[in-house]
Amino acid sequence: MGLDLSHSKTRIAHTLHERPDGTKPGIDFLGFAVRQIPMVKHQSGKNTNGQKLGFKTIIKPAEKEISKHDDKVAKTIDAHKAAPQAALIKHLNPIIRGWSNYYSAVCSSEIYSELDYRVYSKLRRWGQRRHPHKNGAWCAKRYWHTIGNNHWTFATKSGDSYFTLCKHADTPVVRHVKVKGDASPYDGDLAYGRARMGQHPEVKPAVAKLLKRQKGKCTHCELTFRPGDLWEVDQIQPKAKGGGNGWSNLQLLHKHCHDLKTQHDWSGTRVKSPTTEEPDDAKVSRPVLKTNGSRKRSV
C-alpha cells in the first residue's frame, strides 16, 4: 500500500526566502502561519550551539483562520438581533474562549487586541440597531459597564453580579517549553521536573495551578514535590472556621503533611466523650468504663 500526496494540497515552500516561481515564504499548518523573519544581530534567534542565525521563527494564527473566526462571531451576533444580552453572551463566550485557548501558545497578543476591537464594533452596531432612536452614549451606558479596572465590559446584571463577555486579550499567552532530549522524571533533576510537573497530562488543572503558584513545593514542609508523591488540596482556613473555597484559601500539601496540618487545626477542639475502657483480664468480667466520679467498681 503506497502513499499518494494530493497535488492540490501539497506545495514546496521556504519559510525564509521567496522561491524563484514567486511563492511567498512561509507555510500554513493546522491553522498556524509559520514564518522566518530576517532580524538584526541583537534580535536574531540562535541555534543549539548559541550561534546567531540572522532570523527569528514567528508562529501566528493564520489569516484564513482569523477571517473564519471573525465571520463566525459576526454570524452569531446577527443570529441574536432580537435576543436578550445574556443569550448573546452565552453563545459568544465558548467561541471566543475556545479560539483564544487554541492559539495561546504562539504570538497572538496583537491579534487578540485586534479581534477584541472588531467584536466591540459589531456589538456597538448590534446595540444601535436595537435602539435606533437612542444615541451612542445611551447604548454604551446600557450594555457596557465598569467592572474592576475595565470601563468597557460588555455585561448584563445577573442577581448581585455581572454576566460578562469574554475577551480574547484576557487569555494569557504562554510559550510552550520543549522537554529536554535527555530529561527524565527519574534522573534526580528536581528543578527541571518541578518546572514541568504542572504541565503533566495526568495532573488535574486545579493541582497544576497550585503547583505553579507554590513553585513545586509543599507549603507545610517546604520540600519539593517528587514524581510519585501523594498530595492533597487543603483549605488554609478550614471551612468550619469560616474559610472559603476560593483560590486564595487553597494550598497543595503532601498527604502526610495534610494529616499533620489537620491535626494541628483541630488540636484545641474539646472531646465530647472523654471516657476510656479498661482492658479485660482474660475476658473474665465485662468491660467497665472509667468515669470522673468517685463510685467504686463492682463486678
PDB file of N, CA, C and O in Angstrom, residues 57-96:
ATOM      1  N   THR A  57      12.093  32.706  14.009  1.00  0.00           N
ATOM      2  CA  THR A  57      10.887  31.987  13.599  1.00  0.00           C
ATOM      3  C   THR A  57       9.686  32.527  14.363  1.00  0.00           C
ATOM      4  O   THR A  57       9.679  32.532  15.598  1.00  0.00           O
ATOM      5  N   ILE A  58       8.692  32.999  13.636  1.00  0.00           N
ATOM      6  CA  ILE A  58       7.478  33.563  14.221  1.00  0.00           C
ATOM      7  C   ILE A  58       6.290  32.691  13.817  1.00  0.00           C
ATOM      8  O   ILE A  58       6.094  32.415  12.628  1.00  0.00           O
ATOM      9  N   ILE A  59       5.517  32.268  14.800  1.00  0.00           N
ATOM     10  CA  ILE A  59       4.316  31.471  14.555  1.00  0.00           C
ATOM     11  C   ILE A  59       3.112  32.264  15.042  1.00  0.00           C
ATOM     12  O   ILE A  59       3.055  32.677  16.206  1.00  0.00           O
ATOM     13  N   LYS A  60       2.172  32.492  14.144  1.00  0.00           N
ATOM     14  CA  LYS A  60       0.968  33.258  14.445  1.00  0.00           C
ATOM     15  C   LYS A  60      -0.263  32.506  13.940  1.00  0.00           C
ATOM     16  O   LYS A  60      -0.136  31.572  13.148  1.00  0.00           O
ATOM     17  N   PRO A  61      -1.456  32.920  14.370  1.00  0.00           N
ATOM     18  CA  PRO A  61      -2.675  32.368  13.744  1.00  0.00           C
ATOM     19  C   PRO A  61      -2.722  32.736  12.271  1.00  0.00           C
ATOM     20  O   PRO A  61      -2.391  33.865  11.893  1.00  0.00           O
ATOM     21  N   ALA A  62      -3.107  31.788  11.441  1.00  0.00           N
ATOM     22  CA  ALA A  62      -3.176  32.031  10.002  1.00  0.00           C
ATOM     23  C   ALA A  62      -4.277  33.034   9.687  1.00  0.00           C
ATOM     24  O   ALA A  62      -5.315  33.088  10.365  1.00  0.00           O
ATOM     25  N   GLU A  63      -4.049  33.840   8.646  1.00  0.00           N
ATOM     26  CA  GLU A  63      -5.020  34.858   8.251  1.00  0.00           C
ATOM     27  C   GLU A  63      -6.362  34.232   7.892  1.00  0.00           C
ATOM     28  O   GLU A  63      -7.426  34.798   8.184  1.00  0.00           O
ATOM     29  N   LYS A  64      -6.327  33.075   7.265  1.00  0.00           N
ATOM     30  CA  LYS A  64      -7.571  32.409   6.890  1.00  0.00           C
ATOM     31  C   LYS A  64      -8.379  32.031   8.131  1.00  0.00           C
ATOM     32  O   LYS A  64      -9.609  32.173   8.157  1.00  0.00           O
ATOM     33  N   GLU A  65      -7.690  31.569   9.182  1.00  0.00           N
ATOM     34  CA  GLU A  65      -8.387  31.192  10.416  1.00  0.00           C
ATOM     35  C   GLU A  65      -8.916  32.418  11.154  1.00  0.00           C
ATOM     36  O   GLU A  65      -9.970  32.349  11.793  1.00  0.00           O
ATOM     37  N   ILE A  66      -8.204  33.523  11.074  1.00  0.00           N
ATOM     38  CA  ILE A  66      -8.688  34.762  11.698  1.00  0.00           C
ATOM     39  C   ILE A  66      -9.978  35.220  11.027  1.00  0.00           C
ATOM     40  O   ILE A  66     -10.943  35.612  11.694  1.00  0.00           O
ATOM     41  N   SER A  67     -10.003  35.154   9.692  1.00  0.00           N
ATOM     42  CA  SER A  67     -11.211  35.562   8.963  1.00  0.00           C
ATOM     43  C   SER A  67     -12.382  34.634   9.269  1.00  0.00           C
ATOM     44  O   SER A  67     -13.530  35.094   9.439  1.00  0.00           O
ATOM     45  N   LYS A  68     -12.122  33.325   9.344  1.00  0.00           N
ATOM     46  CA  LYS A  68     -13.190  32.379   9.658  1.00  0.00           C
ATOM     47  C   LYS A  68     -13.753  32.632  11.049  1.00  0.00           C
ATOM     48  O   LYS A  68     -14.975  32.595  11.256  1.00  0.00           O
ATOM     49  N   HIS A  69     -12.877  32.905  12.001  1.00  0.00           N
ATOM     50  CA  HIS A  69     -13.334  33.183  13.371  1.00  0.00           C
ATOM     51  C   HIS A  69     -14.129  34.487  13.421  1.00  0.00           C
ATOM     52  O   HIS A  69     -15.174  34.556  14.086  1.00  0.00           O
ATOM     53  N   ASP A  70     -13.650  35.494  12.706  1.00  0.00           N
ATOM     54  CA  ASP A  70     -14.354  36.782  12.675  1.00  0.00           C
ATOM     55  C   ASP A  70     -15.742  36.624  12.058  1.00  0.00           C
ATOM     56  O   ASP A  70     -16.727  37.203  12.546  1.00  0.00           O
ATOM     57  N   ASP A  71     -15.836  35.834  10.997  1.00  0.00           N
ATOM     58  CA  ASP A  71     -17.138  35.603  10.361  1.00  0.00           C
ATOM     59  C   ASP A  71     -18.082  34.830  11.283  1.00  0.00           C
ATOM     60  O   ASP A  71     -19.293  35.100  11.310  1.00  0.00           O
ATOM     61  N   LYS A  72     -17.536  33.885  12.040  1.00  0.00           N
ATOM     62  CA  LYS A  72     -18.378  33.103  12.950  1.00  0.00           C
ATOM     63  C   LYS A  72     -18.945  33.979  14.059  1.00  0.00           C
ATOM     64  O   LYS A  72     -20.120  33.844  14.431  1.00  0.00           O
ATOM     65  N   VAL A  73     -18.131  34.896  14.563  1.00  0.00           N
ATOM     66  CA  VAL A  73     -18.614  35.823  15.592  1.00  0.00           C
ATOM     67  C   VAL A  73     -19.693  36.726  15.007  1.00  0.00           C
ATOM     68  O   VAL A  73     -20.736  36.978  15.647  1.00  0.00           O
ATOM     69  N   ALA A  74     -19.468  37.204  13.777  1.00  0.00           N
ATOM     70  CA  ALA A  74     -20.452  38.097  13.138  1.00  0.00           C
ATOM     71  C   ALA A  74     -21.777  37.377  12.911  1.00  0.00           C
ATOM     72  O   ALA A  74     -22.856  37.943  13.152  1.00  0.00           O
ATOM     73  N   LYS A  75     -21.731  36.117  12.458  1.00  0.00           N
ATOM     74  CA  LYS A  75     -22.962  35.365  12.228  1.00  0.00           C
ATOM     75  C   LYS A  75     -23.699  35.097  13.535  1.00  0.00           C
ATOM     76  O   LYS A  75     -24.938  35.115  13.569  1.00  0.00           O
ATOM     77  N   THR A  76     -22.956  34.852  14.599  1.00  0.00           N
ATOM     78  CA  THR A  76     -23.596  34.621  15.897  1.00  0.00           C
ATOM     79  C   THR A  76     -24.304  35.872  16.384  1.00  0.00           C
ATOM     80  O   THR A  76     -25.423  35.807  16.917  1.00  0.00           O
ATOM     81  N   ILE A  77     -23.685  37.024  16.202  1.00  0.00           N
ATOM     82  CA  ILE A  77     -24.314  38.277  16.616  1.00  0.00           C
ATOM     83  C   ILE A  77     -25.547  38.567  15.758  1.00  0.00           C
ATOM     84  O   ILE A  77     -26.592  38.991  16.267  1.00  0.00           O
ATOM     85  N   ASP A  78     -25.438  38.324  14.448  1.00  0.00           N
ATOM     86  CA  ASP A  78     -26.587  38.560  13.564  1.00  0.00           C
ATOM     87  C   ASP A  78     -27.751  37.629  13.883  1.00  0.00           C
ATOM     88  O   ASP A  78     -28.921  38.002  13.714  1.00  0.00           O
ATOM     89  N   ALA A  79     -27.444  36.404  14.343  1.00  0.00           N
ATOM     90  CA  ALA A  79     -28.497  35.447  14.673  1.00  0.00           C
ATOM     91  C   ALA A  79     -29.210  35.791  15.974  1.00  0.00           C
ATOM     92  O   ALA A  79     -30.240  35.185  16.289  1.00  0.00           O
ATOM     93  N   HIS A  80     -28.669  36.737  16.748  1.00  0.00           N
ATOM     94  CA  HIS A  80     -29.270  37.118  18.030  1.00  0.00           C
ATOM     95  C   HIS A  80     -29.609  38.603  18.037  1.00  0.00           C
ATOM     96  O   HIS A  80     -29.404  39.306  19.037  1.00  0.00           O
ATOM     97  N   LYS A  81     -30.151  39.100  16.932  1.00  0.00           N
ATOM     98  CA  LYS A  81     -30.502  40.515  16.849  1.00  0.00           C
ATOM     99  C   LYS A  81     -31.584  40.898  17.846  1.00  0.00           C
ATOM    100  O   LYS A  81     -31.555  41.990  18.421  1.00  0.00           O
ATOM    101  N   ALA A  82     -32.541  39.992  18.053  1.00  0.00           N
ATOM    102  CA  ALA A  82     -33.647  40.301  18.963  1.00  0.00           C
ATOM    103  C   ALA A  82     -33.535  39.545  20.284  1.00  0.00           C
ATOM    104  O   ALA A  82     -34.443  39.626  21.112  1.00  0.00           O
ATOM    105  N   ALA A  83     -32.436  38.812  20.486  1.00  0.00           N
ATOM    106  CA  ALA A  83     -32.282  38.015  21.707  1.00  0.00           C
ATOM    107  C   ALA A  83     -31.808  38.898  22.858  1.00  0.00           C
ATOM    108  O   ALA A  83     -31.207  39.962  22.638  1.00  0.00           O
ATOM    109  N   PRO A  84     -32.038  38.478  24.098  1.00  0.00           N
ATOM    110  CA  PRO A  84     -31.532  39.250  25.240  1.00  0.00           C
ATOM    111  C   PRO A  84     -29.998  39.267  25.247  1.00  0.00           C
ATOM    112  O   PRO A  84     -29.339  38.409  24.638  1.00  0.00           O
ATOM    113  N   GLN A  85     -29.453  40.214  25.952  1.00  0.00           N
ATOM    114  CA  GLN A  85     -27.996  40.334  26.009  1.00  0.00           C
ATOM    115  C   GLN A  85     -27.360  39.101  26.640  1.00  0.00           C
ATOM    116  O   GLN A  85     -26.296  38.650  26.197  1.00  0.00           O
ATOM    117  N   ALA A  86     -28.005  38.525  27.641  1.00  0.00           N
ATOM    118  CA  ALA A  86     -27.449  37.338  28.292  1.00  0.00           C
ATOM    119  C   ALA A  86     -27.356  36.163  27.333  1.00  0.00           C
ATOM    120  O   ALA A  86     -26.385  35.396  27.367  1.00  0.00           O
ATOM    121  N   ALA A  87     -28.341  35.994  26.457  1.00  0.00           N
ATOM    122  CA  ALA A  87     -28.313  34.900  25.491  1.00  0.00           C
ATOM    123  C   ALA A  87     -27.180  35.088  24.491  1.00  0.00           C
ATOM    124  O   ALA A  87     -26.509  34.122  24.095  1.00  0.00           O
ATOM    125  N   LEU A  88     -26.951  36.322  24.071  1.00  0.00           N
ATOM    126  CA  LEU A  88     -25.853  36.598  23.149  1.00  0.00           C
ATOM    127  C   LEU A  88     -24.508  36.298  23.800  1.00  0.00           C
ATOM    128  O   LEU A  88     -23.628  35.669  23.180  1.00  0.00           O
ATOM    129  N   ILE A  89     -24.329  36.722  25.031  1.00  0.00           N
ATOM    130  CA  ILE A  89     -23.074  36.465  25.742  1.00  0.00           C
ATOM    131  C   ILE A  89     -22.865  34.964  25.926  1.00  0.00           C
ATOM    132  O   ILE A  89     -21.738  34.447  25.771  1.00  0.00           O
ATOM    133  N   LYS A  90     -23.937  34.238  26.221  1.00  0.00           N
ATOM    134  CA  LYS A  90     -23.842  32.793  26.439  1.00  0.00           C
ATOM    135  C   LYS A  90     -23.356  32.075  25.190  1.00  0.00           C
ATOM    136  O   LYS A  90     -22.620  31.071  25.285  1.00  0.00           O
ATOM    137  N   HIS A  91     -23.737  32.537  24.014  1.00  0.00           N
ATOM    138  CA  HIS A  91     -23.323  31.890  22.771  1.00  0.00           C
ATOM    139  C   HIS A  91     -21.948  32.371  22.303  1.00  0.00           C
ATOM    140  O   HIS A  91     -21.232  31.619  21.622  1.00  0.00           O
ATOM    141  N   LEU A  92     -21.567  33.591  22.634  1.00  0.00           N
ATOM    142  CA  LEU A  92     -20.269  34.110  22.185  1.00  0.00           C
ATOM    143  C   LEU A  92     -19.104  33.623  23.045  1.00  0.00           C
ATOM    144  O   LEU A  92     -17.996  33.412  22.525  1.00  0.00           O
ATOM    145  N   ASN A  93     -19.324  33.441  24.330  1.00  0.00           N
ATOM    146  CA  ASN A  93     -18.222  33.076  25.227  1.00  0.00           C
ATOM    147  C   ASN A  93     -17.503  31.791  24.822  1.00  0.00           C
ATOM    148  O   ASN A  93     -16.268  31.764  24.775  1.00  0.00           O
ATOM    149  N   PRO A  94     -18.210  30.678  24.528  1.00  0.00           N
ATOM    150  CA  PRO A  94     -17.470  29.471  24.122  1.00  0.00           C
ATOM    151  C   PRO A  94     -16.674  29.656  22.836  1.00  0.00           C
ATOM    152  O   PRO A  94     -15.591  29.085  22.691  1.00  0.00           O
ATOM    153  N   ILE A  95     -17.190  30.462  21.914  1.00  0.00           N
ATOM    154  CA  ILE A  95     -16.486  30.688  20.643  1.00  0.00           C
ATOM    155  C   ILE A  95     -15.192  31.451  20.891  1.00  0.00           C
ATOM    156  O   ILE A  95     -14.115  31.079  20.404  1.00  0.00           O
ATOM    157  N   ILE A  96     -15.270  32.529  21.651  1.00  0.00           N
ATOM    158  CA  ILE A  96     -14.095  33.365  21.905  1.00  0.00           C
ATOM    159  C   ILE A  96     -13.092  32.623  22.781  1.00  0.00           C
ATOM    160  O   ILE A  96     -11.876  32.626  22.505  1.00  0.00           O
TER     161      ILE A  96
END
